[in-house]
Amino acid sequence: MSHQRLSMLISGKVQGVFYRASAAEKASGLGVTGYAKNLPDGRVELVAEGPPSALDSLRQWCKDGPPAADVDRVDATESPATGEFTSFETR
């Protein structure tokens, strides 16, 4: 099974609620690599690479996020994996 890349922009109350740390924990548990980082406009950018089934699980998790988050929207795009990541990190 080939790896894919999933790029997401998550909007809502997603900063200051441990969204990035929780996403990193979820992604690592799924065997997904990439990163999550806060953007100046209040959104979180998440880029992940891994098997399509794991990326689907991560995308579903991102719609809710951690308990303190209030996700309004998840904009996602898929593309071929680049293989540039070795782990999942917060930036």
PDB file of C-alpha atoms in Angstrom:
ATOM      1  CA  MET A   1       0.000   0.000   0.000  1.00  0.00           C
ATOM      2  CA  SER A   2       1.470   3.343  -1.021  1.00  0.00           C
ATOM      3  CA  HIS A   3       1.630   6.291   1.294  1.00  0.00           C
ATOM      4  CA  GLN A   4      -0.295   9.474   0.675  1.00  0.00           C
ATOM      5  CA  ARG A   5      -0.027  13.061   1.926  1.00  0.00           C
ATOM      6  CA  LEU A   6      -2.901  14.840   3.662  1.00  0.00           C
ATOM      7  CA  SER A   7      -2.713  18.603   4.215  1.00  0.00           C
ATOM      8  CA  MET A   8      -5.353  20.138   6.476  1.00  0.00           C
ATOM      9  CA  LEU A   9      -6.262  23.573   7.766  1.00  0.00           C
ATOM     10  CA  ILE A  10      -8.322  23.311  10.945  1.00  0.00           C
ATOM     11  CA  SER A  11     -10.464  26.289  11.997  1.00  0.00           C
ATOM     12  CA  GLY A  12     -12.276  27.070  15.240  1.00  0.00           C
ATOM     13  CA  LYS A  13     -11.078  27.089  18.834  1.00  0.00           C
ATOM     14  CA  VAL A  14      -7.957  25.057  18.064  1.00  0.00           C
ATOM     15  CA  GLN A  15      -5.123  27.075  19.611  1.00  0.00           C
ATOM     16  CA  GLY A  16      -4.387  26.999  23.327  1.00  0.00           C
ATOM     17  CA  VAL A  17      -6.340  23.744  23.776  1.00  0.00           C
ATOM     18  CA  PHE A  18      -3.525  21.197  23.229  1.00  0.00           C
ATOM     19  CA  TYR A  19      -4.703  20.540  19.665  1.00  0.00           C
ATOM     20  CA  ARG A  20      -1.190  20.190  18.214  1.00  0.00           C
ATOM     21  CA  ALA A  21       0.100  17.972  21.024  1.00  0.00           C
ATOM     22  CA  SER A  22      -3.007  15.783  20.893  1.00  0.00           C
ATOM     23  CA  ALA A  23      -2.787  15.560  17.095  1.00  0.00           C
ATOM     24  CA  ALA A  24       0.867  14.524  17.345  1.00  0.00           C
ATOM     25  CA  GLU A  25      -0.024  11.800  19.846  1.00  0.00           C
ATOM     26  CA  LYS A  26      -2.860  10.528  17.625  1.00  0.00           C
ATOM     27  CA  ALA A  27      -0.736  10.656  14.457  1.00  0.00           C
ATOM     28  CA  SER A  28       2.187   8.861  16.092  1.00  0.00           C
ATOM     29  CA  GLY A  29      -0.179   6.163  17.347  1.00  0.00           C
ATOM     30  CA  LEU A  30      -1.424   5.680  13.791  1.00  0.00           C
ATOM     31  CA  GLY A  31       2.127   5.461  12.402  1.00  0.00           C
ATOM     32  CA  VAL A  32       1.742   8.747  10.517  1.00  0.00           C
ATOM     33  CA  THR A  33       4.562  11.260   9.973  1.00  0.00           C
ATOM     34  CA  GLY A  34       4.389  15.025   9.453  1.00  0.00           C
ATOM     35  CA  TYR A  35       3.704  18.086  11.594  1.00  0.00           C
ATOM     36  CA  ALA A  36       1.095  20.334  13.164  1.00  0.00           C
ATOM     37  CA  LYS A  37       1.659  24.043  13.683  1.00  0.00           C
ATOM     38  CA  ASN A  38      -0.290  27.105  14.764  1.00  0.00           C
ATOM     39  CA  LEU A  39      -0.928  29.763  12.126  1.00  0.00           C
ATOM     40  CA  PRO A  40      -1.089  33.509  12.872  1.00  0.00           C
ATOM     41  CA  ASP A  41      -4.776  33.614  11.857  1.00  0.00           C
ATOM     42  CA  GLY A  42      -5.783  31.189  14.640  1.00  0.00           C
ATOM     43  CA  ARG A  43      -5.973  28.030  12.535  1.00  0.00           C
ATOM     44  CA  VAL A  44      -3.828  24.904  12.845  1.00  0.00           C
ATOM     45  CA  GLU A  45      -1.991  23.562   9.803  1.00  0.00           C
ATOM     46  CA  LEU A  46      -1.500  19.805   9.825  1.00  0.00           C
ATOM     47  CA  VAL A  47       0.464  17.914   7.177  1.00  0.00           C
ATOM     48  CA  ALA A  48       0.595  14.137   7.455  1.00  0.00           C
ATOM     49  CA  GLU A  49       1.935  11.250   5.413  1.00  0.00           C
ATOM     50  CA  GLY A  50       1.094   7.592   5.781  1.00  0.00           C
ATOM     51  CA  PRO A  51      -1.213   4.811   4.619  1.00  0.00           C
ATOM     52  CA  PRO A  52      -4.602   6.045   3.369  1.00  0.00           C
ATOM     53  CA  SER A  53      -6.498   4.208   6.124  1.00  0.00           C
ATOM     54  CA  ALA A  54      -4.398   5.880   8.843  1.00  0.00           C
ATOM     55  CA  LEU A  55      -4.846   9.289   7.203  1.00  0.00           C
ATOM     56  CA  ASP A  56      -8.615   8.740   7.103  1.00  0.00           C
ATOM     57  CA  SER A  57      -8.577   7.983  10.839  1.00  0.00           C
ATOM     58  CA  LEU A  58      -6.520  11.114  11.512  1.00  0.00           C
ATOM     59  CA  ARG A  59      -8.859  13.247   9.380  1.00  0.00           C
ATOM     60  CA  GLN A  60     -11.858  11.973  11.353  1.00  0.00           C
ATOM     61  CA  TRP A  61     -10.099  12.717  14.654  1.00  0.00           C
ATOM     62  CA  CYS A  62      -9.273  16.256  13.462  1.00  0.00           C
ATOM     63  CA  LYS A  63     -12.977  17.034  13.024  1.00  0.00           C
ATOM     64  CA  ASP A  64     -13.362  16.856  16.829  1.00  0.00           C
ATOM     65  CA  GLY A  65      -9.832  17.236  18.164  1.00  0.00           C
ATOM     66  CA  PRO A  66      -9.066  17.116  21.890  1.00  0.00           C
ATOM     67  CA  PRO A  67     -11.844  17.711  24.463  1.00  0.00           C
ATOM     68  CA  ALA A  68     -11.210  21.470  24.890  1.00  0.00           C
ATOM     69  CA  ALA A  69     -11.250  22.176  21.138  1.00  0.00           C
ATOM     70  CA  ASP A  70     -14.250  23.434  19.189  1.00  0.00           C
ATOM     71  CA  VAL A  71     -13.559  22.653  15.525  1.00  0.00           C
ATOM     72  CA  ASP A  72     -15.597  24.662  13.018  1.00  0.00           C
ATOM     73  CA  ARG A  73     -14.046  23.435   9.791  1.00  0.00           C
ATOM     74  CA  VAL A  74     -11.414  21.107   8.350  1.00  0.00           C
ATOM     75  CA  ASP A  75     -10.212  21.887   4.828  1.00  0.00           C
ATOM     76  CA  ALA A  76      -8.227  18.944   3.459  1.00  0.00           C
ATOM     77  CA  THR A  77      -6.274  18.236   0.291  1.00  0.00           C
ATOM     78  CA  GLU A  78      -4.609  14.984  -0.714  1.00  0.00           C
ATOM     79  CA  SER A  79      -1.468  14.499  -2.770  1.00  0.00           C
ATOM     80  CA  PRO A  80       1.307  11.925  -3.238  1.00  0.00           C
ATOM     81  CA  ALA A  81       3.627  11.487  -0.246  1.00  0.00           C
ATOM     82  CA  THR A  82       7.059  13.104  -0.480  1.00  0.00           C
ATOM     83  CA  GLY A  83       8.722  10.980   2.211  1.00  0.00           C
ATOM     84  CA  GLU A  84      10.305  14.067   3.784  1.00  0.00           C
ATOM     85  CA  PHE A  85       9.221  13.278   7.372  1.00  0.00           C
ATOM     86  CA  THR A  86      10.632  10.682   9.764  1.00  0.00           C
ATOM     87  CA  SER A  87       8.239  11.334  12.663  1.00  0.00           C
ATOM     88  CA  PHE A  88       5.298  13.556  13.617  1.00  0.00           C
ATOM     89  CA  GLU A  89       6.193  16.799  15.353  1.00  0.00           C
ATOM     90  CA  THR A  90       4.679  20.027  16.585  1.00  0.00           C
ATOM     91  CA  ARG A  91       6.118  23.227  15.206  1.00  0.00           C
TER      92      ARG A  91
END
